[in-house]
XYZ file of C-alpha atoms in Angstrom:
131
model
C 15.681 -12.896 20.794
C 19.065 -12.319 19.649
C 19.841 -10.002 16.604
C 21.787 -13.199 14.700
C 18.197 -15.032 15.361
C 16.554 -12.471 13.617
C 18.968 -12.176 10.848
C 18.722 -16.042 10.287
C 15.096 -15.695 10.130
C 15.239 -13.181 7.615
C 17.743 -15.150 5.840
C 14.977 -17.835 5.331
C 12.818 -15.421 3.422
C 15.565 -14.394 0.415
C 15.670 -16.374 -2.566
C 19.140 -17.010 -4.732
C 19.699 -18.165 -8.174
C 21.781 -21.443 -7.727
C 24.198 -22.922 -10.023
C 21.555 -24.899 -11.876
C 19.974 -21.148 -12.671
C 16.740 -22.255 -10.426
C 15.424 -19.669 -8.152
C 15.827 -21.245 -4.829
C 15.507 -20.133 -0.805
C 19.054 -19.143 0.515
C 20.215 -22.100 2.712
C 23.810 -21.538 3.873
C 26.416 -23.684 2.858
C 29.278 -24.819 5.031
C 31.771 -22.245 3.801
C 28.701 -19.343 4.437
C 28.066 -21.209 7.814
C 31.518 -20.848 9.078
C 31.831 -17.185 8.346
C 28.247 -16.682 9.858
C 29.231 -18.318 12.720
C 32.096 -15.693 13.281
C 29.915 -12.599 12.562
C 26.561 -13.624 14.722
C 28.307 -13.129 18.072
C 29.435 -9.855 16.838
C 26.298 -8.883 15.974
C 24.529 -10.260 19.137
C 27.137 -8.388 21.139
C 26.437 -5.034 19.451
C 29.578 -4.676 18.099
C 30.830 -3.837 14.246
C 31.270 -6.712 12.109
C 34.711 -6.396 10.435
C 35.936 -9.491 8.509
C 38.707 -9.668 5.858
C 37.823 -12.796 3.673
C 40.277 -13.989 1.346
C 37.704 -14.901 -1.163
C 37.678 -18.261 -2.845
C 36.029 -18.764 -5.986
C 32.398 -20.387 -5.746
C 32.085 -20.457 -1.921
C 28.872 -17.860 -1.755
C 30.808 -15.241 -0.004
C 29.163 -12.791 -2.207
C 25.766 -14.254 -1.643
C 26.393 -14.263 1.884
C 27.475 -10.842 1.844
C 24.445 -9.432 0.063
C 22.062 -11.316 2.200
C 23.528 -9.706 5.144
C 23.582 -6.252 3.320
C 19.961 -6.745 2.301
C 18.718 -7.969 5.755
C 20.694 -5.252 7.495
C 19.002 -2.780 5.065
C 15.434 -3.972 5.608
C 15.496 -4.445 9.265
C 16.849 -0.887 10.215
C 16.532 2.633 9.325
C 18.966 4.761 7.762
C 21.410 2.170 6.777
C 23.591 3.225 3.770
C 25.311 -0.003 2.343
C 27.569 0.204 -0.474
C 28.629 -2.740 -2.563
C 31.896 -2.599 -4.653
C 33.064 -4.704 -7.287
C 36.268 -4.441 -9.154
C 34.632 -4.403 -12.544
C 31.711 -3.661 -14.384
C 30.750 -7.219 -15.101
C 30.897 -8.188 -11.655
C 29.302 -5.297 -10.316
C 26.212 -6.302 -12.692
C 26.256 -9.556 -11.366
C 26.414 -8.585 -7.547
C 23.471 -5.884 -8.649
C 21.121 -8.609 -10.221
C 21.632 -10.621 -7.135
C 20.630 -8.089 -4.711
C 17.647 -7.098 -6.903
C 16.500 -11.002 -7.310
C 16.490 -10.997 -3.454
C 14.138 -8.263 -3.196
C 12.206 -9.362 -6.069
C 11.533 -12.709 -4.645
C 10.824 -11.521 -1.376
C 7.586 -12.226 0.151
C 6.617 -8.309 1.350
C 9.810 -6.493 0.145
C 9.094 -6.925 -3.474
C 6.288 -4.320 -3.058
C 8.478 -2.196 -0.815
C 11.652 -1.399 -2.434
C 12.199 1.404 -5.359
C 15.041 1.684 -7.697
C 16.712 4.664 -8.121
C 19.572 4.886 -10.724
C 22.164 2.131 -8.988
C 20.506 2.343 -5.815
C 18.014 0.324 -4.076
C 15.841 2.109 -1.566
C 14.062 0.190 1.311
C 12.284 2.697 3.395
C 14.885 5.019 4.939
C 17.695 2.565 3.977
C 19.995 2.387 0.517
C 21.898 -0.100 -1.051
C 24.305 1.135 -3.643
C 26.169 -0.446 -6.029
C 29.298 0.535 -8.093
C 32.484 -0.396 -9.628
C 36.063 0.384 -8.292
């Protein structure tokens, strides 16, 4: 199985809050799918995934990024992920998105622990900060 296939399977276990404020399974939209289609071959080739997005509003790029980092931290050991937002309000929104993914996950909801601004998954950690 290719790494990108494993990531996509894991994406299907993640939940998000949609625009109607309902908790629903993550399904990549068209914009997210286009970005994922650029990332997946790099992941499969064992290359670092470096992509610069000129972020449009409401396209789901923050959600895709959080799903990728959560998946990466959940599937691998010793991952240190940092999500940084430009202001405290945005940081809190991103923090709650990641926490929601973990709180609604079938098995991660009992496996992670919160330590200050960090979420620990086994030996991996996701940190959230403001610039």
